[in-house]
CSV table of C-alpha atoms and ligand atoms in Angstrom, one decimal:
chain,number,residue,atom,x,y,z
A,1,MET,CA,98.4,-17.5,41.2
A,2,PHE,CA,99.8,-15.2,43.1
A,3,TYR,CA,102.7,-13.1,41.4
A,4,VAL,CA,104.4,-10.2,43.0
A,5,PHE,CA,105.8,-6.9,41.2
A,6,SER,CA,108.2,-4.4,43.1
A,7,SER,CA,105.2,-1.7,41.9
A,8,PRO,CA,102.4,-0.9,40.1
A,9,ALA,CA,104.3,0.5,37.4
A,10,ALA,CA,106.1,-3.0,37.1
A,11,ILE,CA,103.2,-4.6,37.1
A,12,ALA,CA,101.3,-2.0,33.9
A,13,GLU,CA,104.9,-2.7,32.4
A,14,HIS,CA,104.3,-6.2,32.1
A,15,LEU,CA,100.5,-6.5,31.9
A,16,SER,CA,100.8,-4.1,28.9
A,17,GLN,CA,103.3,-6.0,27.0
A,18,GLN,CA,101.5,-9.4,27.8
A,19,LEU,CA,98.3,-7.4,26.3
A,20,LEU,CA,100.0,-6.7,22.9
A,21,GLU,CA,102.0,-9.6,22.8
A,22,HIS,CA,98.4,-11.5,22.6
A,23,ILE,CA,97.1,-9.2,20.3
A,24,ARG,CA,99.6,-9.0,17.6
A,25,ASN,CA,99.9,-13.0,18.1
A,26,GLN,CA,95.8,-12.8,17.5
A,27,PRO,CA,94.7,-9.5,16.1
A,28,ALA,CA,90.9,-10.2,16.3
A,29,THR,CA,90.8,-10.3,20.2
A,30,THR,CA,88.6,-10.0,22.6
A,31,LEU,CA,89.5,-8.0,25.5
A,32,GLY,CA,87.2,-7.5,28.7
A,33,LEU,CA,88.2,-4.3,30.7
A,34,ALA,CA,88.1,-2.6,34.0
A,35,THR,CA,87.3,0.8,35.0
A,36,GLY,CA,88.9,1.8,38.4
A,37,SER,CA,92.7,3.4,39.9
A,38,THR,CA,93.8,0.6,39.3
A,39,MET,CA,93.9,0.8,35.4
A,40,GLU,CA,95.2,4.0,35.2
A,41,PRO,CA,98.9,2.5,35.0
A,42,VAL,CA,97.9,-0.2,32.5
A,43,TYR,CA,96.1,2.0,30.3
A,44,ALA,CA,98.8,4.8,30.4
A,45,ALA,CA,101.2,2.1,30.0
A,46,LEU,CA,99.8,0.5,27.3
A,47,LEU,CA,99.7,3.8,25.3
A,48,LYS,CA,103.1,4.6,25.4
A,49,GLN,CA,104.3,1.5,24.4
A,50,ILE,CA,102.0,1.4,21.4
A,51,ALA,CA,103.3,5.5,20.7
A,52,GLN,CA,107.2,3.8,20.7
A,53,ASP,CA,106.2,0.4,18.6
A,54,PRO,CA,102.6,1.2,17.4
A,55,ILE,CA,100.3,-2.2,16.6
A,56,ASP,CA,96.8,-2.5,14.3
A,57,LEU,CA,94.5,-2.7,16.6
A,58,SER,CA,91.3,-2.2,13.7
A,59,GLN,CA,90.3,-6.2,14.5
A,60,LEU,CA,90.4,-5.5,18.1
A,61,THR,CA,87.0,-5.7,20.1
A,62,THR,CA,86.3,-4.5,23.8
A,63,TYR,CA,83.3,-5.6,26.4
A,64,ASN,CA,83.9,-3.4,29.9
A,65,LEU,CA,83.1,-5.4,33.0
A,66,ASP,CA,80.5,-2.7,34.0
A,67,GLU,CA,78.9,0.4,34.4
A,68,TYR,CA,76.5,2.9,36.8
A,69,ILE,CA,73.4,3.0,36.3
A,70,GLY,CA,71.8,6.7,35.8
A,71,LEU,CA,75.2,8.3,34.7
A,72,PRO,CA,74.8,9.4,30.9
A,73,ALA,CA,78.0,8.2,28.5
A,74,SER,CA,78.6,12.4,28.6
A,75,HIS,CA,79.0,12.6,32.9
A,76,PRO,CA,82.6,12.4,34.1
A,77,GLN,CA,82.3,9.5,36.5
A,78,SER,CA,81.0,7.0,33.9
A,79,TYR,CA,82.5,4.5,32.9
A,80,ASN,CA,82.1,5.5,29.2
A,81,HIS,CA,83.9,8.6,30.3
A,82,TYR,CA,86.7,6.8,31.7
A,83,MET,CA,87.4,4.7,29.2
A,84,HIS,CA,87.7,7.1,25.9
A,85,HIS,CA,89.5,9.4,29.0
A,86,HIS,CA,92.0,6.8,29.7
A,87,LEU,CA,92.3,4.8,26.2
A,88,PHE,CA,89.8,4.2,23.3
A,89,ASP,CA,90.4,8.1,22.2
A,90,ALA,CA,94.1,7.8,21.9
A,91,LEU,CA,94.0,4.1,20.9
A,92,GLY,CA,91.2,5.5,18.1
A,93,LEU,CA,88.9,2.9,18.5
A,94,LYS,CA,86.3,2.5,16.0
A,95,ALA,CA,82.7,3.0,18.0
A,96,ALA,CA,82.0,-0.2,16.7
A,97,GLN,CA,85.0,-2.1,18.1
A,98,THR,CA,84.2,-1.1,22.4
A,99,HIS,CA,81.3,-2.0,24.3
A,100,LEU,CA,80.2,-0.9,27.7
A,101,PRO,CA,76.7,-1.7,29.4
A,102,ASN,CA,74.2,1.5,28.5
A,103,GLY,CA,74.0,2.9,32.2
A,104,LEU,CA,70.9,4.8,30.5
A,105,CYS,CA,69.3,1.6,29.9
A,106,THR,CA,65.1,1.4,30.2
A,107,ASP,CA,64.3,-1.9,30.0
A,108,CYS,CA,67.3,-2.8,32.2
A,109,ASP,CA,67.0,-6.4,32.1
A,110,HIS,CA,67.2,-6.8,27.8
A,111,GLU,CA,70.1,-5.0,27.9
A,112,CYS,CA,71.4,-7.4,30.4
A,113,HIS,CA,70.7,-10.9,28.3
A,114,ASP,CA,71.4,-8.6,25.0
A,115,TYR,CA,74.7,-7.8,26.7
A,116,SER,CA,75.9,-11.2,27.7
A,117,ALA,CA,74.5,-12.4,24.1
A,118,ALA,CA,76.6,-10.3,22.3
A,119,ILE,CA,80.2,-11.5,24.0
A,120,ALA,CA,78.9,-15.0,23.0
A,121,GLN,CA,78.6,-14.2,19.9
A,122,ALA,CA,81.8,-12.3,19.8
A,123,GLY,CA,83.1,-15.7,20.7
A,124,GLY,CA,84.4,-15.5,24.4
A,125,LEU,CA,86.4,-13.2,25.6
A,126,ASP,CA,89.6,-13.4,25.4
A,127,PHE,CA,91.1,-11.9,28.2
A,128,GLN,CA,90.0,-10.8,31.1
A,129,LEU,CA,91.1,-7.8,33.3
A,130,LEU,CA,89.8,-7.2,36.5
A,131,GLY,CA,90.6,-5.1,39.7
A,132,VAL,CA,89.1,-5.9,43.3
A,133,GLY,CA,87.0,-4.5,45.3
A,134,SER,CA,87.9,-4.0,49.4
A,135,ASN,CA,84.5,-6.6,49.4
A,136,GLY,CA,86.2,-8.4,47.4
A,137,HIS,CA,84.0,-7.6,44.3
A,138,ILE,CA,84.8,-7.8,40.9
A,139,GLY,CA,83.1,-6.3,38.7
A,140,PHE,CA,80.5,-4.8,40.2
A,141,ASN,CA,79.6,-8.3,41.6
A,142,GLU,CA,79.3,-8.2,45.4
A,143,PRO,CA,79.6,-10.4,47.9
A,144,GLY,CA,76.7,-12.8,48.1
A,145,THR,CA,76.3,-13.3,44.3
A,146,ALA,CA,75.6,-16.3,42.0
A,147,PHE,CA,78.7,-17.8,40.8
A,148,ASP,CA,76.6,-18.6,37.8
A,149,SER,CA,75.6,-15.1,37.2
A,150,ARG,CA,75.0,-13.9,33.7
A,151,THR,CA,75.2,-9.3,33.1
A,152,HIS,CA,72.4,-8.7,35.6
A,153,VAL,CA,71.4,-5.4,37.4
A,154,VAL,CA,73.4,-4.7,41.2
A,155,GLU,CA,72.1,-2.8,44.3
A,156,LEU,CA,76.0,-1.7,45.2
A,157,SER,CA,76.9,-2.5,49.0
A,158,GLU,CA,77.2,0.5,51.0
A,159,THR,CA,80.9,0.4,50.9
A,160,THR,CA,81.4,0.3,47.2
A,161,ARG,CA,79.9,3.0,47.1
A,162,ILE,CA,82.2,5.1,49.8
A,163,ASP,CA,84.8,3.3,48.4
A,164,ASN,CA,84.1,4.9,45.1
A,165,GLY,CA,82.8,8.0,46.8
A,166,ARG,CA,86.2,10.2,46.6
A,167,PHE,CA,85.0,10.6,43.0
A,168,PHE,CA,81.9,12.1,43.4
A,169,ASP,CA,81.3,15.5,45.1
A,170,SER,CA,79.2,13.7,48.1
A,171,MET,CA,77.5,10.6,48.3
A,172,ASP,CA,74.2,11.5,47.8
A,173,GLU,CA,75.9,11.8,43.9
A,174,VAL,CA,76.9,8.5,44.2
A,175,PRO,CA,74.6,6.0,41.7
A,176,THR,CA,73.1,3.3,43.9
A,177,HIS,CA,72.6,0.5,41.3
A,178,ALA,CA,75.2,-1.1,37.7
A,179,ILE,CA,75.1,-2.8,35.7
A,180,THR,CA,77.8,-5.7,35.8
A,181,LEU,CA,78.8,-8.3,33.7
A,182,GLY,CA,78.0,-12.0,35.8
A,183,ILE,CA,80.5,-14.2,36.8
A,184,ARG,CA,80.0,-17.2,35.3
A,185,ASP,CA,80.9,-14.1,31.6
A,186,ILE,CA,83.6,-13.6,33.6
A,187,LEU,CA,84.9,-17.6,34.5
A,188,ASP,CA,84.0,-18.1,30.6
A,189,ALA,CA,87.1,-15.7,29.8
A,190,LYS,CA,89.8,-18.1,28.1
A,191,GLU,CA,92.5,-16.3,30.6
A,192,ILE,CA,92.3,-13.5,33.4
A,193,VAL,CA,94.4,-10.6,35.4
A,194,LEU,CA,93.8,-9.3,37.9
A,195,VAL,CA,95.4,-6.7,39.5
A,196,ALA,CA,95.7,-5.6,43.2
A,197,THR,CA,97.5,-2.6,44.3
A,198,GLY,CA,98.1,-1.1,47.5
A,199,GLU,CA,97.9,-0.9,51.1
A,200,HIS,CA,94.2,-1.0,51.2
A,201,LYS,CA,94.2,-4.4,49.2
A,202,ALA,CA,96.2,-6.2,51.4
A,203,ALA,CA,92.8,-7.5,53.9
A,204,THR,CA,91.3,-8.4,50.6
A,205,MET,CA,94.3,-10.5,49.3
A,206,ASP,CA,95.0,-12.3,52.8
A,207,LEU,CA,90.7,-12.8,52.7
A,208,LEU,CA,90.8,-14.0,49.4
A,209,TYR,CA,94.2,-16.0,49.6
A,210,ARG,CA,92.3,-17.8,53.0
A,211,THR,CA,88.7,-18.2,51.5
A,212,PRO,CA,87.2,-21.4,49.0
A,213,ALA,CA,85.2,-20.6,46.0
A,214,ASP,CA,82.6,-19.1,48.3
A,215,PRO,CA,79.6,-16.3,47.0
A,216,GLN,CA,80.7,-14.6,49.8
A,217,MET,CA,83.7,-13.5,48.4
A,218,PRO,CA,83.2,-12.8,44.4
A,219,ALA,CA,87.5,-12.8,43.4
A,220,SER,CA,87.3,-16.8,45.3
A,221,ALA,CA,85.2,-17.7,42.3
A,222,LEU,CA,89.1,-17.3,40.0
A,223,LYS,CA,90.0,-20.5,41.8
A,224,LEU,CA,87.5,-21.8,39.6
A,225,HIS,CA,89.3,-21.0,36.9
A,226,ALA,CA,92.2,-22.9,34.9
A,227,ASN,CA,93.9,-19.7,33.3
A,228,VAL,CA,94.3,-16.5,36.5
A,229,ARG,CA,97.4,-15.2,37.6
A,230,ILE,CA,97.0,-12.3,40.3
A,231,TYR,CA,99.2,-9.3,39.5
A,232,LEU,CA,100.2,-7.2,43.5
A,233,ASP,CA,102.9,-5.0,44.5
A,234,PRO,CA,105.0,-5.3,47.6
A,235,ALA,CA,101.8,-4.1,49.8
A,236,ALA,CA,98.9,-5.3,48.3
A,237,ALA,CA,101.3,-8.6,48.9
A,238,SER,CA,102.2,-7.5,52.6
A,239,ARG,CA,99.8,-10.2,53.8
A,240,LEU,CA,100.5,-12.9,52.3
A,241,PRO,CA,103.0,-16.5,52.8
A,242,GLU,CA,105.9,-16.2,51.3
A,243,GLU,CA,104.3,-19.9,50.1
A,244,ALA,CA,102.3,-18.3,48.3
A,245,LEU,CA,103.9,-15.7,46.8
A,246,TYR,CA,106.0,-16.0,43.0
A,247,TYR,CA,108.5,-13.1,43.0
A,248,VAL,CA,108.9,-11.7,39.3
A,249,ASP,CA,111.2,-8.5,39.5
B,1,F6R,C1,85.3,-1.4,37.9
B,1,F6R,C2,85.3,-2.7,38.3
B,1,F6R,C3,85.7,-2.7,40.3
B,1,F6R,C4,87.2,-2.2,40.3
B,1,F6R,C5,87.3,-2.5,42.0
B,1,F6R,C6,88.8,-1.8,41.8
B,1,F6R,O1,85.1,-1.7,36.2
B,1,F6R,O2,85.2,-3.5,38.1
B,1,F6R,O3,85.7,-4.3,40.2
B,1,F6R,O4,88.1,-2.8,39.4
B,1,F6R,O5,86.1,-1.8,42.5
B,1,F6R,O6,88.3,-0.2,41.4
B,1,F6R,P1,89.7,0.5,42.2
B,1,F6R,O7,90.7,0.6,40.8
B,1,F6R,O8,89.8,2.2,42.1
B,1,F6R,O9,90.8,0.4,44.0
């Protein structure tokens, strides 16, 4: 389950190759995407590889994990803005190919229901990319979220608001709520890769390794899935026992 690479750049290189191979084999792939610092090198590597070896993405469909409530798509910290900035615009994907929850929803429960339904209608997610919060959240499924949850509105934990506060000018500006794909939606993906890099994720990975599937540690839900890989750099893997690790390069 735990694969160790020499650096975040080595993970990005490997993972982007893996994604492109998936799309070459199955052009109508439905991809589940994450945002956050961890994914930035992955998207940069993907763009670099596509520039060197172009690929037809006209049948690709993407669904993002989450979005803050209350931020317009144009807000520099909205996940919509992040995806356009780091990936979508450079790939030239059409608006109809990419999906994020609408953070300006007026009937958010309805919006959430429709988001899970649209993914199911599209045949489910073929490949889900995940990062992980320091408290073990996946998407914005905070500790305590039921494993059978579908897309829902979440009140962000204080830990998550503080972690993500680094992107905002002040804590007052950090949204208090978000929409996230549920844990059941994530587990319905056919294949899942979670990436964790940096010393600040080492304790989280240690907790994940030691916790049997338990809603208090949301990422532990992945232990219920048959096709999950966790890609780590040496810093994030530093607290795990050697026998749990598979070294890739
Ligand atoms: C973002 C998301 C979150 C992040 C997690 C890690 O779409 O779903 O679960 O993956 O908070 O964020 P970084 O990579 O910034 O440490």
